[in-house]
Amino acid sequence: MRRAGRPAGPAPARPQRGLWPWPRRSEAASLLAVERMAIEQTLLIIKPDAVARGAVGQIIGRLEAEGFALRQLRLVRLGRDEAERFYAVHRDRPFFAGLIQFMTSGPAIPMLLEREDAVAHLRRFIGVTDSARAGAGTIRGDFGTDVQRNAVHASDCPENAGREAVFFFGAQAG
Ligand code: IDP
Ligand code: MG
């Protein structure tokens, strides 16, 4: 004879974590870590080499698939003065003249990207400066050529991300 209150059939599986729906210790720790991570914006430029080789769509596709939201985008042809101002921190480096020549050689595409931990995440995602040494699967590894023609620029810290966003997008930045 069946006891009232329980349907026929196999007994329901025991809940794995007991009745109290509190996450396990490791889950709670990672939830807290995500909460601490801030939504940020950072600046990426698709450089003239990658625009010339027709890689714009693939690069933007990879960024979107990685969770970066596109907030602003322009197509620009940098003048010498602009390129020199943008890279002023490298003014005294031996590669400066070549860098300016390269960055003014054709159209480039600056864009503002947003996601959690955007600045550090994007730097890891694009790979190291020298495309010849950047890992396969990184943007610089897959679309750049060498230490100068490396497909993309990405801001290296939140302070520079803010400065570079204003450089290209003025009042529309942020
Ligand atoms: P980053 O773009 O990875 O932040 P930086 O050292 O800030 O690298 O250099 C700015 C840009 O200058 C590089 O992305 C690259 O295009 C160019 N560059 C850097 N180092 C060299 C070099 O040794 N030779 C030629 N060009 C370089
Ligand atoms: Mg840099």
Short mmCIF file of C-alpha atoms and ligand atoms in Angstrom, two decimals:
data_model
loop_
_atom_site.label_atom_id
_atom_site.label_comp_id
_atom_site.label_asym_id
_atom_site.label_seq_id
_atom_site.Cartn_x
_atom_site.Cartn_y
_atom_site.Cartn_z
CA MET A 1 0.00 0.00 0.00
CA ARG A 2 1.25 3.49 -0.98
CA ARG A 3 1.66 6.23 1.61
CA ALA A 4 -0.28 9.36 0.72
CA GLY A 5 1.68 12.44 -0.43
CA ARG A 6 4.30 10.73 -2.63
CA PRO A 7 3.68 9.89 -6.27
CA ALA A 8 4.32 6.38 -7.57
CA GLY A 9 7.65 5.66 -9.27
CA PRO A 10 11.29 5.82 -8.26
CA ALA A 11 12.24 7.99 -5.32
CA PRO A 12 13.54 11.45 -6.38
CA ALA A 13 17.36 11.77 -6.48
CA ARG A 14 18.80 13.24 -3.33
CA PRO A 15 19.89 16.86 -3.87
CA GLN A 16 23.69 16.76 -4.16
CA ARG A 17 24.42 19.73 -1.97
CA GLY A 18 21.83 19.16 0.72
CA LEU A 19 18.76 21.33 1.08
CA TRP A 20 20.41 24.67 1.77
CA PRO A 21 20.97 26.28 -1.67
CA TRP A 22 24.23 28.00 -0.73
CA PRO A 23 27.10 27.62 -3.26
CA ARG A 24 30.09 25.47 -2.36
CA ARG A 25 33.07 27.32 -0.90
CA SER A 26 34.99 27.39 -4.24
CA GLU A 27 31.94 28.68 -6.12
CA ALA A 28 31.38 31.42 -3.57
CA ALA A 29 35.03 32.48 -3.90
CA SER A 30 34.84 32.77 -7.67
CA LEU A 31 31.56 34.69 -7.50
CA LEU A 32 33.20 37.20 -5.19
CA ALA A 33 36.23 37.46 -7.55
CA VAL A 34 33.93 38.27 -10.50
CA GLU A 35 32.18 40.90 -8.41
CA ARG A 36 35.49 42.59 -7.70
CA MET A 37 36.41 42.77 -11.41
CA ALA A 38 35.35 46.11 -12.89
CA ILE A 39 33.72 46.80 -16.25
CA GLU A 40 36.28 48.89 -18.13
CA GLN A 41 36.82 50.46 -21.51
CA THR A 42 40.04 50.23 -23.50
CA LEU A 43 41.26 51.44 -26.87
CA LEU A 44 42.28 49.17 -29.71
CA ILE A 45 43.59 50.33 -33.10
CA ILE A 46 43.60 48.04 -36.12
CA LYS A 47 46.86 49.24 -37.66
CA PRO A 48 47.44 49.95 -41.38
CA ASP A 49 49.02 46.53 -42.08
CA ALA A 50 45.94 44.63 -40.87
CA VAL A 51 43.52 47.01 -42.66
CA ALA A 52 45.54 46.61 -45.90
CA ARG A 53 45.47 42.82 -45.69
CA GLY A 54 41.70 42.74 -45.22
CA ALA A 55 41.70 41.38 -41.66
CA VAL A 56 39.31 43.95 -40.13
CA GLY A 57 36.26 41.69 -40.08
CA GLN A 58 38.12 38.73 -38.62
CA ILE A 59 39.73 40.84 -35.89
CA ILE A 60 36.44 42.46 -34.85
CA GLY A 61 34.77 39.03 -34.92
CA ARG A 62 37.38 37.62 -32.54
CA LEU A 63 36.99 40.57 -30.18
CA GLU A 64 33.22 40.17 -30.09
CA ALA A 65 33.51 36.42 -29.52
CA GLU A 66 35.82 37.18 -26.58
CA GLY A 67 33.11 39.29 -24.96
CA PHE A 68 34.30 42.78 -25.93
CA ALA A 69 31.42 45.14 -26.73
CA LEU A 70 32.06 47.77 -29.40
CA ARG A 71 31.27 51.24 -28.02
CA GLN A 72 32.91 53.54 -30.62
CA LEU A 73 34.69 53.01 -33.97
CA ARG A 74 36.26 55.24 -36.65
CA LEU A 75 38.25 54.86 -39.85
CA VAL A 76 41.14 57.36 -39.78
CA ARG A 77 44.22 58.21 -41.79
CA LEU A 78 46.64 59.49 -39.16
CA GLY A 79 48.69 62.56 -40.05
CA ARG A 80 52.33 62.78 -38.98
CA ASP A 81 51.56 65.21 -36.13
CA GLU A 82 48.77 63.02 -34.78
CA ALA A 83 50.87 59.85 -34.93
CA GLU A 84 53.76 61.62 -33.19
CA ARG A 85 51.45 62.88 -30.46
CA PHE A 86 49.84 59.47 -29.97
CA TYR A 87 53.23 57.75 -29.63
CA ALA A 88 55.01 60.65 -27.88
CA VAL A 89 56.20 58.34 -25.10
CA HIS A 90 58.45 56.60 -27.69
CA ARG A 91 59.87 59.86 -29.15
CA ASP A 92 63.46 58.99 -28.21
CA ARG A 93 63.40 55.32 -29.21
CA PRO A 94 65.36 54.20 -32.28
CA PHE A 95 62.22 52.75 -33.85
CA PHE A 96 60.19 55.99 -33.57
CA ALA A 97 60.68 57.27 -37.16
CA GLY A 98 59.79 53.87 -38.62
CA LEU A 99 56.76 53.58 -36.35
CA ILE A 100 55.42 56.98 -37.46
CA GLN A 101 56.03 56.11 -41.12
CA PHE A 102 54.13 52.84 -40.64
CA MET A 103 51.21 54.31 -38.69
CA THR A 104 50.67 57.05 -41.32
CA SER A 105 51.01 54.67 -44.31
CA GLY A 106 47.29 53.92 -44.70
CA PRO A 107 43.93 53.87 -42.96
CA ALA A 108 43.66 52.63 -39.38
CA ILE A 109 40.63 51.81 -37.22
CA PRO A 110 40.56 52.97 -33.61
CA MET A 111 37.74 51.58 -31.49
CA LEU A 112 36.57 51.69 -27.88
CA LEU A 113 35.93 48.27 -26.39
CA GLU A 114 34.18 47.37 -23.15
CA ARG A 115 34.16 44.27 -20.93
CA GLU A 116 35.24 43.14 -17.48
CA ASP A 117 38.95 43.74 -16.88
CA ALA A 118 39.15 45.06 -20.46
CA VAL A 119 42.63 46.60 -20.39
CA ALA A 120 44.58 43.61 -19.06
CA HIS A 121 42.38 41.07 -20.83
CA LEU A 122 42.87 42.72 -24.23
CA ARG A 123 46.66 42.93 -23.79
CA ARG A 124 46.76 39.19 -23.11
CA PHE A 125 44.38 38.48 -25.98
CA ILE A 126 46.39 40.36 -28.65
CA GLY A 127 49.74 38.74 -27.69
CA VAL A 128 53.20 40.22 -27.22
CA THR A 129 54.53 43.18 -29.23
CA ASP A 130 56.61 41.16 -31.70
CA SER A 131 54.21 39.30 -34.01
CA ALA A 132 56.95 36.81 -34.86
CA ARG A 133 56.94 35.73 -31.19
CA ALA A 134 53.25 36.16 -30.36
CA GLY A 135 51.46 32.85 -29.88
CA ALA A 136 49.26 31.24 -32.52
CA GLY A 137 45.67 32.16 -31.77
CA THR A 138 46.55 35.69 -30.65
CA ILE A 139 45.63 38.61 -32.91
CA ARG A 140 49.25 39.72 -33.31
CA GLY A 141 50.42 36.15 -33.84
CA ASP A 142 47.83 35.49 -36.53
CA PHE A 143 47.57 38.84 -38.36
CA GLY A 144 50.88 40.68 -37.81
CA THR A 145 54.31 40.21 -39.38
CA ASP A 146 57.09 41.44 -37.08
CA VAL A 147 57.87 43.75 -34.15
CA GLN A 148 56.69 46.85 -36.04
CA ARG A 149 53.90 45.55 -38.29
CA ASN A 150 51.94 43.87 -35.50
CA ALA A 151 48.32 44.36 -36.62
CA VAL A 152 46.92 46.12 -33.54
CA HIS A 153 47.59 48.58 -30.73
CA ALA A 154 45.97 48.16 -27.30
CA SER A 155 46.18 50.51 -24.30
CA ASP A 156 48.65 49.27 -21.68
CA CYS A 157 46.95 50.59 -18.49
CA PRO A 158 43.60 52.13 -17.49
CA GLU A 159 45.08 55.64 -17.33
CA ASN A 160 46.39 55.40 -20.91
CA ALA A 161 43.13 53.81 -22.04
CA GLY A 162 41.30 56.94 -20.85
CA ARG A 163 43.83 59.26 -22.48
CA GLU A 164 43.78 57.33 -25.78
CA ALA A 165 39.97 57.14 -25.81
CA VAL A 166 39.79 60.94 -25.56
CA PHE A 167 42.50 61.26 -28.25
CA PHE A 168 40.26 59.56 -30.84
CA PHE A 169 36.74 60.04 -29.53
CA GLY A 170 36.84 63.28 -27.53
CA ALA A 171 33.62 63.92 -25.66
CA GLN A 172 32.15 60.61 -26.92
CA ALA A 173 34.72 58.65 -24.90
CA GLY A 174 33.29 56.97 -21.82
P1 IDP B 1 53.05 47.67 -27.52
O1 IDP B 1 52.33 48.12 -28.78
O2 IDP B 1 53.05 46.18 -27.36
O3 IDP B 1 52.56 48.40 -26.29
P2 IDP B 1 55.38 49.40 -27.44
O4 IDP B 1 56.70 49.05 -26.84
O5 IDP B 1 54.52 50.39 -26.73
O6 IDP B 1 54.60 48.03 -27.72
O7 IDP B 1 55.68 49.93 -28.90
C1 IDP B 1 54.71 50.65 -29.65
C2 IDP B 1 54.75 50.15 -31.08
O8 IDP B 1 56.03 50.49 -31.65
C3 IDP B 1 54.67 48.64 -31.26
O9 IDP B 1 53.34 48.16 -31.22
C4 IDP B 1 55.34 48.42 -32.59
O10 IDP B 1 54.47 48.75 -33.68
C5 IDP B 1 56.46 49.44 -32.54
N1 IDP B 1 57.71 48.88 -32.00
C6 IDP B 1 57.97 48.53 -30.71
N2 IDP B 1 59.23 48.05 -30.56
C7 IDP B 1 59.78 48.09 -31.79
C8 IDP B 1 61.08 47.71 -32.31
O11 IDP B 1 61.96 47.24 -31.59
N3 IDP B 1 61.26 47.90 -33.66
C9 IDP B 1 60.31 48.41 -34.48
N4 IDP B 1 59.10 48.78 -34.03
C10 IDP B 1 58.81 48.61 -32.71
MG MG B 2 52.70 50.39 -25.74
#
